[in-house]
Amino acid sequence: MNDNKQSREIDTERRILEASAKVFMMKGKLGASMQDIADEAGINRTLLHYYFRNKDKLFDTVFEKVFARLIPAMVSIMTSDQPFQERLEQFVEAYSDMLLENPYLPVFVFQEISLNPHRIAETLKEQGFSPKKTFKKFRSELEEAGMDDMDPRHLFASLLGMVIFPYIGRPLFQTIAFQDDAKAYDAFLDERKKQIPQLLKLAFIGASVQKQ
Amino acid sequence: MNDNKQSREIDTERRILEASAKVFMMKGKLGASMQDIADEAGINRTLLHYYFRNKDKLFDTVFEKVFARLIPAMVSIMTSDQPFQERLEQFVEAYSDMLLENPYLPVFVFQEISLNPHRIAETLKEQGFSPKKTFKKFRSELEEAGMDDMDPRHLFASLLGMVIFPYIGRPLFQTIAFQDDAKAYDAFLDERKKQIPQLLKLAFIGASVQKQ
DNA sequence: ATATTGTTTAACAAATAAGTCAAACTAAAA
DNA sequence: TTTTAGTTTGACTTATTTGTTAAACAATAT
């Protein structure tokens, strides 16, 4: 082993964080024991305490890192200056890909913010994300794009819901609508990347028709 | 006290189940201790064991009862023979009202089925809900109604997502889009009862336009 | 009245997991 | 080489929580 202490430290810390994220997401904060995490990381349990004093501190660190994965796509759809239809497609694509790699993320995050709602404001600040400003910009850009008759907050809630639900509700939905065929469900998830923007596009067309 | 033992029993059991549902939903299966539940029900902790042997058995009973609240609206939109637009409105209305009264339900259910995906098939059977049949009926009815170009599974996933997301993601979304104004968010939730069917209606219009 | 069944409680035992501590180990610095 | 700082580990303590047991209590039936 030709590691110096510093690289050893960094490596161990990274391994702990990766293992923690994985185990916390799969088992939940309370379902995951420090031993589980240590095993996943291939280290001694006490080492977790050495690096992160206690379970809460470890969890907080992990939560922020995991939560951060939700931000980039959100920022991009709210601030990019491309045509709306394209932003929409990019957003759905980016979010879907992220969820495909982190299927347990939404349940994990929503569970935690449900138990601990005050955490959100803090975490968002920590991530350097300014909700008020960003959302205002989104709103005004939408108006400029001539979608002023569709409340951006409803639009955004619908969009997020449509994207996220199939991941959150997978076990349920795969059972009732796909007879538990996992492969078919994967294909379904992929199709949604096109279906969701398409549905919204049709709604825009419908709206413009009704306007006249 | 003029209760006989039988009515006492029923009352106690009902109180336990109500308290359990509340505490489990708010704190999660692992976050809720038997003591928490006993306190909420105003009884001795050992009594819980007397009525439901152990925590797992109690939880299973509660989960089935809570999960059952998801079924009726789902069945009605899939089997009713009213015009589709009306079914849609009724579904959104029914689901929204149920969620308003059970705001913690979706996170609770999704967390549990995420940890325990095999439970779903069993629970659905327990509830006398036959996914395959019901969904097939939904599909064919949709086709008859002339919406054959919109995959019913995508439609249903979108619908559920749009309805449920604002409840699951409330702490997050209320913060970023409503500056934490709870009253405004309640109004928003109410608006969605109309917004969601409206969006889908517009999409149908858009689809019919594009068809030509 | 008392015996029996069912209900409720307090006290105890066992298991699990978090967190602490001191000792062992490693690698670079003096 | 030895010292020093940093890293890793095993053993221990403590706290929490589940589940059990036996006894007390209540209400009805004999």
PDB file of C-alpha atoms in Angstrom, chain A residues 99-186:
ATOM      1  CA  LEU A  99     -34.220   8.604 -11.213  1.00  0.00           C
ATOM      2  CA  LEU A 100     -33.254   5.578 -13.225  1.00  0.00           C
ATOM      3  CA  GLU A 101     -29.907   5.657 -11.469  1.00  0.00           C
ATOM      4  CA  ASN A 102     -31.441   6.524  -8.111  1.00  0.00           C
ATOM      5  CA  PRO A 103     -34.746   4.709  -7.991  1.00  0.00           C
ATOM      6  CA  TYR A 104     -34.992   4.891  -4.209  1.00  0.00           C
ATOM      7  CA  LEU A 105     -34.177   8.577  -4.023  1.00  0.00           C
ATOM      8  CA  PRO A 106     -37.663  10.093  -4.161  1.00  0.00           C
ATOM      9  CA  VAL A 107     -39.188   7.930  -1.472  1.00  0.00           C
ATOM     10  CA  PHE A 108     -36.148   8.511   0.679  1.00  0.00           C
ATOM     11  CA  VAL A 109     -36.227  12.271   0.262  1.00  0.00           C
ATOM     12  CA  PHE A 110     -39.963  12.613   0.634  1.00  0.00           C
ATOM     13  CA  GLN A 111     -40.025  10.428   3.690  1.00  0.00           C
ATOM     14  CA  GLU A 112     -37.357  12.528   5.321  1.00  0.00           C
ATOM     15  CA  ILE A 113     -38.856  15.915   4.500  1.00  0.00           C
ATOM     16  CA  SER A 114     -42.208  14.630   5.626  1.00  0.00           C
ATOM     17  CA  LEU A 115     -40.769  13.724   9.021  1.00  0.00           C
ATOM     18  CA  ASN A 116     -38.664  16.854   9.104  1.00  0.00           C
ATOM     19  CA  PRO A 117     -40.299  19.585   7.038  1.00  0.00           C
ATOM     20  CA  HIS A 118     -38.237  22.395   8.531  1.00  0.00           C
ATOM     21  CA  ARG A 119     -35.140  20.846   7.054  1.00  0.00           C
ATOM     22  CA  ILE A 120     -36.076  21.895   3.533  1.00  0.00           C
ATOM     23  CA  ALA A 121     -35.507  25.622   3.720  1.00  0.00           C
ATOM     24  CA  GLU A 122     -32.141  25.004   5.314  1.00  0.00           C
ATOM     25  CA  THR A 123     -31.078  22.380   2.816  1.00  0.00           C
ATOM     26  CA  LEU A 124     -32.082  24.514  -0.139  1.00  0.00           C
ATOM     27  CA  LYS A 125     -30.017  27.368   1.212  1.00  0.00           C
ATOM     28  CA  GLU A 126     -27.119  24.981   1.762  1.00  0.00           C
ATOM     29  CA  GLN A 127     -27.364  24.015  -1.894  1.00  0.00           C
ATOM     30  CA  GLY A 128     -27.215  27.637  -2.953  1.00  0.00           C
ATOM     31  CA  PHE A 129     -30.657  27.398  -4.471  1.00  0.00           C
ATOM     32  CA  SER A 130     -32.872  30.424  -4.036  1.00  0.00           C
ATOM     33  CA  PRO A 131     -36.440  29.200  -4.510  1.00  0.00           C
ATOM     34  CA  LYS A 132     -38.125  32.558  -4.514  1.00  0.00           C
ATOM     35  CA  LYS A 133     -35.915  34.148  -7.137  1.00  0.00           C
ATOM     36  CA  THR A 134     -35.678  31.091  -9.326  1.00  0.00           C
ATOM     37  CA  PHE A 135     -39.380  30.474  -9.370  1.00  0.00           C
ATOM     38  CA  LYS A 136     -40.126  34.101 -10.121  1.00  0.00           C
ATOM     39  CA  LYS A 137     -37.848  33.969 -13.104  1.00  0.00           C
ATOM     40  CA  PHE A 138     -39.591  30.812 -14.282  1.00  0.00           C
ATOM     41  CA  ARG A 139     -42.929  32.519 -13.931  1.00  0.00           C
ATOM     42  CA  SER A 140     -42.016  35.600 -15.925  1.00  0.00           C
ATOM     43  CA  GLU A 141     -40.310  33.565 -18.637  1.00  0.00           C
ATOM     44  CA  LEU A 142     -43.401  31.448 -19.011  1.00  0.00           C
ATOM     45  CA  GLU A 143     -45.492  34.567 -19.406  1.00  0.00           C
ATOM     46  CA  GLU A 144     -43.181  35.893 -22.057  1.00  0.00           C
ATOM     47  CA  ALA A 145     -43.505  32.597 -23.887  1.00  0.00           C
ATOM     48  CA  GLY A 146     -47.245  33.187 -24.083  1.00  0.00           C
ATOM     49  CA  MET A 147     -48.310  30.569 -21.552  1.00  0.00           C
ATOM     50  CA  ASP A 148     -49.680  33.109 -19.181  1.00  0.00           C
ATOM     51  CA  ASP A 149     -53.019  31.354 -18.984  1.00  0.00           C
ATOM     52  CA  MET A 150     -51.420  28.295 -17.413  1.00  0.00           C
ATOM     53  CA  ASP A 151     -50.368  28.825 -13.827  1.00  0.00           C
ATOM     54  CA  PRO A 152     -46.675  27.910 -13.748  1.00  0.00           C
ATOM     55  CA  ARG A 153     -47.035  26.393 -10.323  1.00  0.00           C
ATOM     56  CA  HIS A 154     -49.718  23.989 -11.461  1.00  0.00           C
ATOM     57  CA  LEU A 155     -47.723  23.212 -14.526  1.00  0.00           C
ATOM     58  CA  PHE A 156     -44.613  22.514 -12.532  1.00  0.00           C
ATOM     59  CA  ALA A 157     -46.434  20.408  -9.942  1.00  0.00           C
ATOM     60  CA  SER A 158     -48.017  18.367 -12.713  1.00  0.00           C
ATOM     61  CA  LEU A 159     -44.727  17.951 -14.463  1.00  0.00           C
ATOM     62  CA  LEU A 160     -42.891  16.779 -11.367  1.00  0.00           C
ATOM     63  CA  GLY A 161     -45.727  14.487 -10.430  1.00  0.00           C
ATOM     64  CA  MET A 162     -45.875  12.853 -13.831  1.00  0.00           C
ATOM     65  CA  VAL A 163     -42.142  12.297 -13.890  1.00  0.00           C
ATOM     66  CA  ILE A 164     -41.671  11.096 -10.359  1.00  0.00           C
ATOM     67  CA  PHE A 165     -44.751   9.008  -9.711  1.00  0.00           C
ATOM     68  CA  PRO A 166     -43.796   5.983 -11.792  1.00  0.00           C
ATOM     69  CA  TYR A 167     -40.636   5.668  -9.701  1.00  0.00           C
ATOM     70  CA  ILE A 168     -42.237   6.219  -6.334  1.00  0.00           C
ATOM     71  CA  GLY A 169     -45.162   3.976  -7.076  1.00  0.00           C
ATOM     72  CA  ARG A 170     -43.335   1.417  -9.102  1.00  0.00           C
ATOM     73  CA  PRO A 171     -44.153  -1.672  -7.041  1.00  0.00           C
ATOM     74  CA  LEU A 172     -47.816  -0.738  -7.024  1.00  0.00           C
ATOM     75  CA  PHE A 173     -48.126   0.420 -10.582  1.00  0.00           C
ATOM     76  CA  GLN A 174     -46.024  -2.329 -12.056  1.00  0.00           C
ATOM     77  CA  THR A 175     -48.330  -4.811 -10.416  1.00  0.00           C
ATOM     78  CA  ILE A 176     -51.670  -3.322 -11.377  1.00  0.00           C
ATOM     79  CA  ALA A 177     -50.794  -2.189 -14.878  1.00  0.00           C
ATOM     80  CA  PHE A 178     -47.990  -4.498 -15.983  1.00  0.00           C
ATOM     81  CA  GLN A 179     -48.662  -7.789 -14.227  1.00  0.00           C
ATOM     82  CA  ASP A 180     -45.320  -7.418 -12.509  1.00  0.00           C
ATOM     83  CA  ASP A 181     -43.357  -7.496 -15.730  1.00  0.00           C
ATOM     84  CA  ALA A 182     -40.243  -5.546 -14.767  1.00  0.00           C
ATOM     85  CA  LYS A 183     -38.854  -5.373 -18.281  1.00  0.00           C
ATOM     86  CA  ALA A 184     -42.087  -4.028 -19.656  1.00  0.00           C
ATOM     87  CA  TYR A 185     -42.085  -1.475 -16.896  1.00  0.00           C
ATOM     88  CA  ASP A 186     -38.586  -0.327 -17.759  1.00  0.00           C
TER      89      ASP A 186
END
